[in-house]
Backbone as numpy.savetxt, mean C-alpha at the origin, in Angstrom:
# Nx Ny Nz CAx CAy CAz Cx Cy Cz
19.69 -6.32 19.02 18.23 -6.30 19.20 17.68 -4.88 19.15
18.44 -3.88 18.71 17.93 -2.52 18.63 18.69 -1.74 17.58
18.14 -0.59 17.22 18.76 0.29 16.23 18.39 1.72 16.60
19.26 2.65 16.28 18.94 4.04 16.56 17.83 4.52 15.63
17.06 5.47 16.12 16.00 6.05 15.31 16.56 6.62 14.01
17.70 7.28 14.10 18.30 7.91 12.92 18.72 6.87 11.88
19.35 5.79 12.34 19.78 4.76 11.39 18.60 4.03 10.78
17.58 3.79 11.58 16.36 3.13 11.10 15.73 3.94 9.97
15.54 5.23 10.20 14.93 6.08 9.19 15.80 6.24 7.95
17.10 6.37 8.15 18.00 6.53 7.01 17.99 5.28 6.13
17.96 4.12 6.76 17.94 2.86 6.01 16.71 2.78 5.12
15.54 3.12 5.68 14.31 3.04 4.88 14.31 4.10 3.79
14.74 5.30 4.13 14.76 6.37 3.13 15.61 6.00 1.93
16.76 5.39 2.18 17.64 4.99 1.08 17.07 3.79 0.33
16.50 2.85 1.07 15.94 1.64 0.44 14.79 1.99 -0.49
13.91 2.89 -0.06 12.73 3.24 -0.83 12.94 4.45 -1.75
14.12 5.02 -1.71 14.47 6.15 -2.58 13.44 7.28 -2.46
13.21 7.72 -1.23 12.13 8.67 -0.99 12.33 10.00 -1.71
13.58 10.39 -1.95 13.83 11.68 -2.61 13.34 11.71 -4.05
13.06 10.55 -4.62 12.61 10.47 -6.00 11.15 10.86 -6.17
10.38 10.88 -5.08 8.93 10.97 -5.18 8.38 12.33 -4.77
7.42 12.77 -5.56 6.59 13.91 -5.21 5.29 13.34 -4.67
5.05 13.50 -3.38 3.97 12.78 -2.71 2.94 13.73 -2.13
1.89 13.13 -1.53 0.79 13.89 -0.96 1.02 14.22 0.51
2.13 13.78 1.06 2.46 14.03 2.45 3.90 13.65 2.69
4.40 13.85 3.91 5.81 13.56 4.20 6.09 12.07 4.29
7.24 11.67 3.76 7.71 10.29 3.90 8.89 10.27 4.85
8.85 9.33 5.80 9.92 9.23 6.78 9.38 9.38 8.18
10.21 9.92 9.06 9.80 10.12 10.45 8.76 11.24 10.51
7.58 10.93 11.05 6.50 11.91 11.14 6.25 12.38 12.57
6.47 11.50 13.53 6.35 11.86 14.94 7.56 11.28 15.66
8.29 12.12 16.37 9.52 11.68 17.03 9.22 11.08 18.40
9.79 9.89 18.62 9.69 9.23 19.91 11.08 9.00 20.49
11.29 7.82 21.07 12.57 7.51 21.68 13.69 7.37 20.66
14.92 7.48 21.13 16.08 7.45 20.24 16.43 6.05 19.77
15.96 5.02 20.49 16.33 3.64 20.16 15.06 2.83 19.86
15.17 1.98 18.86 14.04 1.14 18.45 14.41 -0.33 18.63
13.61 -1.03 19.40 13.77 -2.46 19.61 12.49 -3.21 19.26
11.34 -2.62 19.59 10.04 -3.23 19.33 9.34 -2.45 18.22
9.12 -3.12 17.09 8.53 -2.48 15.91 7.14 -3.04 15.63
6.20 -2.15 15.37 4.86 -2.54 14.94 4.62 -1.96 13.56
4.09 -2.78 12.65 3.72 -2.30 11.33 2.22 -2.46 11.13
1.67 -1.61 10.26 0.26 -1.67 9.90 0.04 -0.80 8.67
-1.13 -0.91 8.08 -1.40 -0.15 6.87 -1.61 1.32 7.18
-2.39 1.63 8.21 -2.79 3.01 8.50 -2.59 3.32 9.98
-2.11 4.52 10.25 -1.84 4.93 11.63 -3.13 5.41 12.30
-4.09 4.53 12.41 -5.36 4.84 13.07 -5.22 4.64 14.57
-6.23 5.08 15.30 -6.17 4.96 16.76 -6.09 3.50 17.21
-6.81 2.61 16.54 -6.78 1.20 16.92 -5.39 0.61 16.80
-4.67 0.97 15.74 -3.30 0.48 15.58 -2.39 1.06 16.65
-2.53 2.35 16.92 -1.70 2.98 17.95 -1.95 2.35 19.31
-3.21 2.09 19.64 -3.53 1.48 20.94 -2.90 0.10 21.07
-2.92 -0.68 19.99 -2.30 -2.01 20.05 -0.79 -1.89 20.17
-0.21 -0.90 19.51 1.24 -0.70 19.61 1.64 -0.29 21.03
0.82 0.52 21.66 1.07 0.90 23.06 1.06 -0.33 23.95
0.08 -1.20 23.73 -0.04 -2.42 24.54 1.16 -3.35 24.34
1.80 -3.28 23.19 2.96 -4.11 22.89 4.28 -3.42 23.25
4.19 -2.26 23.88 5.39 -1.49 24.26 6.27 -1.17 23.04
5.63 -0.80 21.97 6.37 -0.50 20.73 7.20 0.76 20.89
8.36 0.73 20.26 9.20 1.92 20.16 8.94 2.68 18.88
8.41 1.98 17.87 8.14 2.61 16.58 6.97 1.93 15.91
6.19 2.74 15.20 5.14 2.25 14.33 5.52 2.65 12.90
5.44 1.69 12.00 5.77 1.91 10.59 4.53 1.62 9.76
4.06 2.62 8.99 2.81 2.48 8.26 2.96 2.96 6.82
1.96 2.60 6.01 1.85 3.11 4.65 1.08 4.43 4.63
0.03 4.52 5.42 -0.77 5.74 5.51 -0.50 6.40 6.86
0.29 7.45 6.84 0.62 8.15 8.07 -0.21 9.40 8.27
0.44 10.47 8.73 -0.24 11.72 9.07 0.18 12.85 8.12
-0.46 14.01 8.33 -0.07 15.29 7.73 -0.20 15.31 6.21
-1.33 14.84 5.72 -1.59 14.86 4.28 -1.86 16.28 3.81
-1.51 16.54 2.57 -1.78 17.85 1.99 -3.29 18.10 1.96
-3.66 19.33 2.24 -5.05 19.79 2.20 -5.90 19.28 3.35
-5.31 18.53 4.31 -6.11 18.15 5.47 -6.05 19.29 6.49
-7.03 19.39 7.40 -7.00 20.45 8.42 -5.72 20.36 9.26
-5.13 21.49 9.55 -3.85 21.52 10.27 -4.03 21.62 11.79
-5.23 21.85 12.25 -5.45 21.99 13.69 -5.28 20.65 14.41
-4.63 20.70 15.55 -4.43 19.48 16.36 -5.57 19.40 17.37
-6.70 18.92 16.91 -7.90 18.80 17.75 -8.56 17.46 17.45
-9.42 17.04 18.37 -10.23 15.85 18.14 -9.41 14.60 17.86
-9.73 13.93 16.75 -9.09 12.66 16.40 -7.57 12.81 16.27
-7.12 13.88 15.63 -5.67 14.08 15.45 -4.99 14.28 16.80
-5.59 15.05 17.68 -5.02 15.27 19.01 -4.90 13.95 19.77
-5.94 13.13 19.72 -5.92 11.87 20.47 -4.82 10.94 19.95
-4.67 10.88 18.65 -3.62 10.03 18.07 -2.23 10.52 18.48
-2.00 11.82 18.31 -0.69 12.37 18.65 -0.40 12.26 20.15
-1.42 12.48 20.96 -1.23 12.37 22.41 -0.78 10.97 22.79
-1.39 9.94 22.20 -1.02 8.56 22.52 0.42 8.27 22.10
0.83 8.75 20.95 2.20 8.52 20.49 3.20 9.25 21.38
2.95 10.52 21.66 3.90 11.31 22.43 3.97 10.85 23.89
2.83 10.50 24.46 2.81 10.07 25.86 3.57 8.77 26.05
3.65 7.95 25.00 4.32 6.66 25.11 5.66 6.63 24.38
6.12 7.80 23.94 7.44 7.94 23.33 7.61 7.02 22.11
6.58 6.94 21.29 6.59 6.05 20.12 6.89 6.85 18.85
7.86 6.41 18.09 8.15 7.00 16.79 7.11 6.55 15.78
6.70 7.47 14.91 5.83 7.10 13.79 6.55 7.39 12.49
6.72 6.34 11.67 7.30 6.46 10.34 6.22 6.12 9.32
6.08 6.94 8.28 5.11 6.69 7.23 5.75 6.78 5.86
5.39 5.82 4.98 5.92 5.80 3.61 4.79 5.48 2.66
4.48 6.42 1.79 3.33 6.30 0.91 3.75 5.84 -0.49
3.90 6.73 -1.44 4.24 6.34 -2.81 5.55 5.56 -2.90
6.58 5.90 -2.12 7.81 5.11 -2.21 7.60 3.63 -1.90
6.64 3.34 -1.01 6.37 1.93 -0.69 5.54 1.28 -1.78
4.66 2.03 -2.43 3.92 1.47 -3.56 4.86 1.01 -4.66
5.92 1.76 -4.87 6.73 1.60 -6.08 7.93 0.66 -5.94
8.33 0.31 -4.73 9.58 -0.47 -4.59 9.48 -1.78 -5.39
10.52 -2.11 -6.16 10.42 -3.25 -7.08 10.36 -4.62 -6.42
10.67 -4.72 -5.14 10.59 -6.02 -4.45 9.67 -5.98 -3.24
9.81 -4.98 -2.41 9.05 -4.91 -1.16 7.76 -4.11 -1.30
7.57 -3.43 -2.41 6.46 -2.53 -2.56 5.10 -3.20 -2.68
4.06 -2.39 -2.52 2.69 -2.91 -2.60 2.39 -3.56 -3.95
2.82 -2.93 -5.03 2.53 -3.49 -6.35 3.27 -4.80 -6.60
4.54 -4.83 -6.20 5.33 -6.06 -6.38 4.76 -7.18 -5.52
4.39 -6.87 -4.29 3.86 -7.89 -3.39 2.48 -8.37 -3.82
1.66 -7.47 -4.36 0.34 -7.89 -4.84 0.48 -8.88 -5.99
1.45 -8.64 -6.87 1.68 -9.57 -7.98 2.02 -10.96 -7.46
2.83 -11.03 -6.41 3.17 -12.33 -5.83 1.94 -13.01 -5.24
1.13 -12.25 -4.53 -0.06 -12.83 -3.90 -1.02 -13.36 -4.95
-1.18 -12.64 -6.05 -2.14 -13.04 -7.09 -1.54 -14.00 -8.11
-0.24 -14.25 -8.03 0.40 -15.18 -8.95 0.52 -14.65 -10.37
0.74 -13.36 -10.51 0.89 -12.75 -11.84 2.32 -12.97 -12.32
2.46 -13.42 -13.54 3.78 -13.70 -14.12 4.38 -12.47 -14.77
5.72 -12.47 -14.82 6.46 -11.40 -15.52 6.01 -10.02 -15.06
5.82 -9.86 -13.75 5.39 -8.57 -13.20 6.49 -7.54 -13.41
6.10 -6.38 -13.95 7.10 -5.37 -14.28 6.49 -3.98 -14.23
7.36 -3.03 -13.96 6.95 -1.63 -13.92 6.75 -1.12 -15.35
5.73 -0.30 -15.53 5.50 0.35 -16.83 6.26 1.67 -16.85
7.34 1.77 -17.59 8.19 2.97 -17.54 7.51 4.22 -18.08
6.40 4.04 -18.79 5.71 5.19 -19.37 5.01 6.05 -18.32
4.78 5.50 -17.12 4.04 6.21 -16.08 5.00 6.70 -15.01
4.86 7.95 -14.62 5.76 8.57 -13.66 5.75 7.84 -12.32
6.90 7.84 -11.66 7.10 7.34 -10.30 6.90 5.84 -10.15
6.94 5.10 -11.26 6.94 3.63 -11.21 5.72 3.06 -10.51
4.56 3.66 -10.72 3.38 3.26 -9.97 2.45 2.31 -10.71
2.56 2.22 -12.02 1.71 1.31 -12.79 2.51 0.09 -13.21
1.95 -1.09 -12.97 2.63 -2.35 -13.28 1.78 -3.16 -14.26
2.44 -4.10 -14.95 1.73 -4.99 -15.84 2.35 -6.38 -15.79
1.58 -7.38 -16.24 2.06 -8.75 -16.27 1.03 -9.64 -16.93
1.25 -10.95 -16.84 0.38 -11.92 -17.49 -0.10 -12.98 -16.50
-1.31 -13.46 -16.73 -1.82 -14.57 -15.94 -1.24 -15.88 -16.46
-1.21 -16.89 -15.60 -0.68 -18.19 -16.00 -1.49 -18.80 -17.12
-2.79 -18.52 -17.14 -3.67 -18.98 -18.22 -4.83 -17.99 -18.34
-5.43 -17.88 -19.52 -6.55 -16.95 -19.68 -7.72 -17.31 -18.75
-8.33 -16.28 -18.17 -9.46 -16.47 -17.27 -10.60 -15.57 -17.72
-11.82 -16.01 -17.48 -12.95 -15.11 -17.64 -12.88 -14.06 -16.53
-13.59 -12.98 -16.69 -13.57 -11.96 -15.66 -14.17 -12.51 -14.36
-15.11 -13.44 -14.49 -15.68 -14.05 -13.29 -14.65 -14.92 -12.57
-13.85 -15.64 -13.33 -12.79 -16.46 -12.72 -11.71 -15.60 -12.09
-11.36 -14.49 -12.74 -10.36 -13.59 -12.16 -10.89 -12.96 -10.88
-12.15 -12.58 -10.89 -12.76 -12.03 -9.68 -12.72 -13.03 -8.53
-13.00 -14.29 -8.82 -12.97 -15.33 -7.80 -11.56 -15.53 -7.27
-10.57 -15.46 -8.16 -9.17 -15.59 -7.74 -8.78 -14.46 -6.80
-9.12 -13.23 -7.17 -8.80 -12.08 -6.34 -9.49 -12.19 -4.99
-10.76 -12.59 -5.00 -11.51 -12.72 -3.76 -10.87 -13.76 -2.83
-10.41 -14.86 -3.41 -9.79 -15.92 -2.63 -8.47 -15.46 -2.04
-7.64 -14.81 -2.84 -6.31 -14.43 -2.39 -6.32 -13.26 -1.41
-7.23 -12.30 -1.63 -7.26 -11.10 -0.78 -8.31 -11.18 0.32
-9.14 -12.23 0.27 -10.23 -12.37 1.23 -11.15 -11.15 1.22
-11.41 -10.68 0.00 -12.27 -9.51 -0.20 -12.91 -9.61 -1.57
-14.23 -9.57 -1.65 -14.90 -9.66 -2.93 -14.71 -8.36 -3.69
-14.08 -8.39 -4.86 -13.83 -7.14 -5.58 -15.08 -6.62 -6.29
-15.11 -5.32 -6.49 -16.10 -4.72 -7.36 -15.64 -4.96 -8.80
-16.52 -5.48 -9.65 -16.18 -5.79 -11.03 -16.97 -4.88 -11.95
-16.25 -4.15 -12.80 -16.86 -3.34 -13.84 -16.40 -3.92 -15.17
-17.30 -4.61 -15.84 -16.93 -5.33 -17.06 -16.69 -4.37 -18.22
-15.65 -4.69 -18.97 -15.34 -3.91 -20.16 -15.63 -4.67 -21.43
-16.43 -5.71 -21.33 -16.76 -6.54 -22.48 -16.95 -7.97 -22.04
-16.82 -8.89 -22.99 -16.99 -10.32 -22.70 -15.68 -11.09 -22.90
-14.58 -10.39 -23.12 -13.30 -11.04 -23.42 -12.69 -11.66 -22.17
-11.85 -12.69 -22.40 -11.08 -13.28 -21.32 -9.88 -12.40 -20.97
-9.26 -12.72 -19.85 -8.14 -11.92 -19.36 -6.85 -12.72 -19.41
-5.89 -12.21 -20.14 -4.54 -12.77 -20.15 -3.53 -11.73 -19.64
-3.66 -10.50 -20.15 -2.76 -9.43 -19.76 -3.45 -8.52 -18.76
-2.76 -8.20 -17.68 -3.34 -7.35 -16.65 -2.38 -6.22 -16.31
-2.95 -5.13 -15.84 -2.18 -4.04 -15.24 -2.78 -3.76 -13.88
-1.99 -3.15 -12.99 -2.51 -2.89 -11.65 -1.73 -1.77 -10.98
-2.40 -1.12 -10.06 -1.78 -0.15 -9.15 -2.63 -0.15 -7.90
-2.04 -0.41 -6.76 -2.79 -0.58 -5.52 -3.37 0.74 -5.03
-4.35 0.63 -4.14 -4.90 1.81 -3.48 -5.86 2.60 -4.34
-5.83 3.92 -4.18 -6.75 4.80 -4.88 -6.21 5.22 -6.23
-6.02 4.25 -7.12 -5.38 4.51 -8.41 -6.30 4.19 -9.57
-7.60 4.37 -9.37 -8.57 3.99 -10.39 -8.37 4.73 -11.71
-7.86 5.95 -11.65 -7.72 6.72 -12.89 -6.55 6.27 -13.76
-5.73 5.37 -13.25 -4.69 4.79 -14.11 -5.28 3.83 -15.14
-6.59 3.63 -15.10 -7.22 2.79 -16.13 -6.99 3.39 -17.51
-6.82 4.70 -17.59 -6.57 5.34 -18.88 -5.23 4.88 -19.45
-4.19 4.90 -18.61 -2.87 4.45 -19.06 -2.85 2.94 -19.27
-3.58 2.21 -18.46 -3.65 0.76 -18.61 -4.24 0.39 -19.96
-5.25 1.12 -20.38 -5.88 0.85 -21.67 -4.89 1.03 -22.81
-4.01 2.01 -22.70 -3.02 2.26 -23.74 -2.01 1.12 -23.85
-1.86 0.34 -22.76 -0.94 -0.80 -22.77 -1.54 -2.01 -23.49
-2.84 -1.96 -23.77 -3.48 -3.08 -24.43 -3.79 -4.24 -23.52
-3.96 -3.98 -22.21 -4.27 -5.06 -21.28 -5.75 -5.41 -21.34
-6.08 -6.55 -20.78 -7.47 -7.02 -20.76 -8.21 -6.57 -19.50
-7.45 -6.33 -18.43 -8.07 -5.95 -17.16 -7.12 -5.08 -16.36
-7.69 -4.23 -15.52 -6.91 -3.36 -14.63 -7.43 -3.56 -13.22
-6.50 -3.76 -12.28 -6.84 -4.00 -10.87 -6.32 -2.84 -10.04
-7.18 -2.31 -9.18 -6.77 -1.28 -8.24 -7.59 -1.45 -6.96
-7.59 -0.41 -6.13 -8.27 -0.54 -4.85 -9.68 0.00 -4.83
-9.89 1.14 -5.49 -11.17 1.82 -5.41 -11.72 2.10 -6.80
-12.95 2.55 -6.85 -13.57 2.97 -8.11 -14.26 4.30 -7.89
-14.30 5.10 -8.93 -15.08 6.33 -8.96 -16.23 6.16 -9.96
-17.15 7.10 -9.95 -18.27 7.02 -10.88 -17.78 6.94 -12.32
-16.74 7.68 -12.63 -16.22 7.71 -14.00 -15.53 6.41 -14.42
-15.11 5.61 -13.43 -14.41 4.37 -13.74 -15.30 3.42 -14.54
-16.56 3.39 -14.23 -17.51 2.51 -14.92 -17.52 2.82 -16.42
-17.61 4.09 -16.76 -17.66 4.48 -18.16 -16.33 4.22 -18.87
-15.23 4.46 -18.17 -13.92 4.21 -18.76 -13.74 2.74 -19.10
-14.16 1.87 -18.19 -14.03 0.43 -18.43 -14.84 0.01 -19.64
-16.07 0.47 -19.70 -16.95 0.09 -20.81 -16.45 0.63 -22.15
-16.09 1.90 -22.18 -15.76 2.54 -23.45 -14.38 2.18 -23.96
-13.49 1.75 -23.06 -12.14 1.39 -23.49 -11.93 -0.12 -23.58
-12.97 -0.88 -23.21 -12.87 -2.33 -23.33 -11.88 -2.97 -22.39
-11.80 -2.43 -21.17 -10.89 -2.96 -20.15 -11.70 -3.32 -18.91
-11.67 -4.57 -18.49 -12.31 -4.94 -17.24 -11.63 -4.21 -16.08
-12.42 -3.76 -15.11 -11.86 -3.11 -13.93 -12.26 -3.88 -12.68
-11.29 -4.14 -11.83 -11.55 -4.78 -10.54 -11.10 -3.85 -9.43
-12.06 -3.41 -8.62 -11.75 -2.63 -7.43 -11.67 -3.57 -6.24
-10.45 -3.94 -5.88 -10.24 -5.02 -4.90 -10.08 -4.53 -3.47
-10.28 -3.23 -3.24 -10.17 -2.69 -1.89 -8.87 -1.95 -1.67
-8.96 -0.71 -1.23 -7.75 0.08 -0.97 -6.88 -0.62 0.09
-7.49 -0.94 1.20 -6.75 -1.62 2.28 -6.29 -3.01 1.85
-7.18 -3.75 1.22 -6.86 -5.14 0.87 -5.70 -5.24 -0.11
-5.58 -4.28 -1.02 -4.47 -4.33 -1.99 -3.18 -3.79 -1.41
-3.24 -3.12 -0.25 -2.04 -2.50 0.30 -1.63 -3.09 1.65
-2.05 -4.31 1.92 -1.62 -4.99 3.14 -0.18 -5.49 3.08
0.30 -5.75 1.88 1.45 -6.65 1.76 2.81 -5.95 1.72
2.86 -4.73 1.20 4.13 -4.03 1.14 4.68 -3.71 2.52
3.82 -3.22 3.40 4.28 -2.84 4.74 4.72 -4.07 5.53
4.08 -5.22 5.27 4.52 -6.45 5.92 5.90 -6.87 5.42
6.10 -6.77 4.11 7.40 -7.15 3.55 8.50 -6.23 4.06
8.21 -4.94 4.15 9.19 -3.99 4.66 9.48 -4.25 6.13
8.44 -4.51 6.91 8.64 -4.80 8.33 9.48 -6.05 8.55
9.21 -7.08 7.76 10.00 -8.31 7.88 11.46 -8.06 7.52
11.69 -7.30 6.46 13.06 -6.98 6.05 13.80 -6.25 7.17
13.16 -5.24 7.77 13.81 -4.44 8.80 14.03 -5.25 10.08
13.08 -6.11 10.41 13.24 -6.92 11.62 14.44 -7.86 11.49
14.68 -8.36 10.29 15.84 -9.23 10.06 17.13 -8.42 9.97
17.05 -7.25 9.33 18.23 -6.39 9.17 18.78 -5.93 10.51
17.89 -5.60 11.45 18.32 -5.04 12.74 18.00 -5.93 13.92
17.51 -7.16 13.67 17.19 -8.11 14.73 16.20 -7.51 15.73
15.08 -7.02 15.20 14.08 -6.36 16.03 12.95 -7.31 16.40
12.27 -7.00 17.50 11.00 -7.65 17.79 9.95 -6.98 16.92
9.23 -7.75 16.12 8.32 -7.17 15.12 6.95 -7.82 15.20
5.93 -6.96 15.18 4.54 -7.41 15.12 3.84 -6.67 13.99
3.20 -7.41 13.10 2.35 -6.76 12.11 0.91 -6.89 12.58
0.20 -5.78 12.58 -1.19 -5.75 13.06 -2.08 -5.27 11.92
-3.01 -6.11 11.53 -3.93 -5.77 10.45 -5.24 -5.28 11.05
-5.47 -3.99 10.97 -6.76 -3.41 11.39 -7.66 -3.43 10.16
-8.57 -4.37 10.10 -9.33 -4.58 8.88 -10.15 -3.34 8.51
-10.25 -3.13 7.22 -10.96 -1.97 6.69 -11.68 -2.43 5.42
-12.99 -2.30 5.33 -13.72 -2.79 4.16 -13.53 -1.92 2.92
-12.93 -0.76 3.07 -12.75 0.15 1.93 -11.45 -0.16 1.21
């Protein structure tokens, strides 16, 4: 019913092949807590609300997709950052964060899990894009962009932003979860009908129109709920842990 902090981290690091990735922040143990883990909490982002719920559950570790210490963020431990760190340290809770390695994992990752949720067939990594972050596949049957939008809304419980790239139906799709809107350029080169990601920028509208690719911004949080759940379930079974997944809803 427990595992050492060192073994827990080593298992994830090897499973997700963290050494392969050049990321925007550290992957692995970010805040050191107790040496033994029995109660695990997972969530998308290490926000204060998630930490508070983990404290209430007597968690030994929190495992997230969006952790701390991002590049170019302020380094001072004040305000919001101080409060988060204080809660973790005062309660001896380990914080583990895995960003791009979790997006890319071929079974447990955000992209692989999103394909399962949306029912995309023949989901596969596009080898032309670095770090295995862009995926492609086919729908079971051609859909209008309105029908695809309705499907995404139903499955993710979030109405996506739709930027139409024409009037064509959708059979071939590409996707990358989270803030990956600029992969629409590479998606267009694949000859897909639509590209799904989490967010949109002002330039995304023009790219969709001029390249003839429908774009669906289905929510950063909404597209990245599933990888951390799959990883948490795997680890809870691997080490016989008490596991709680907590979804702190985020409209972005």
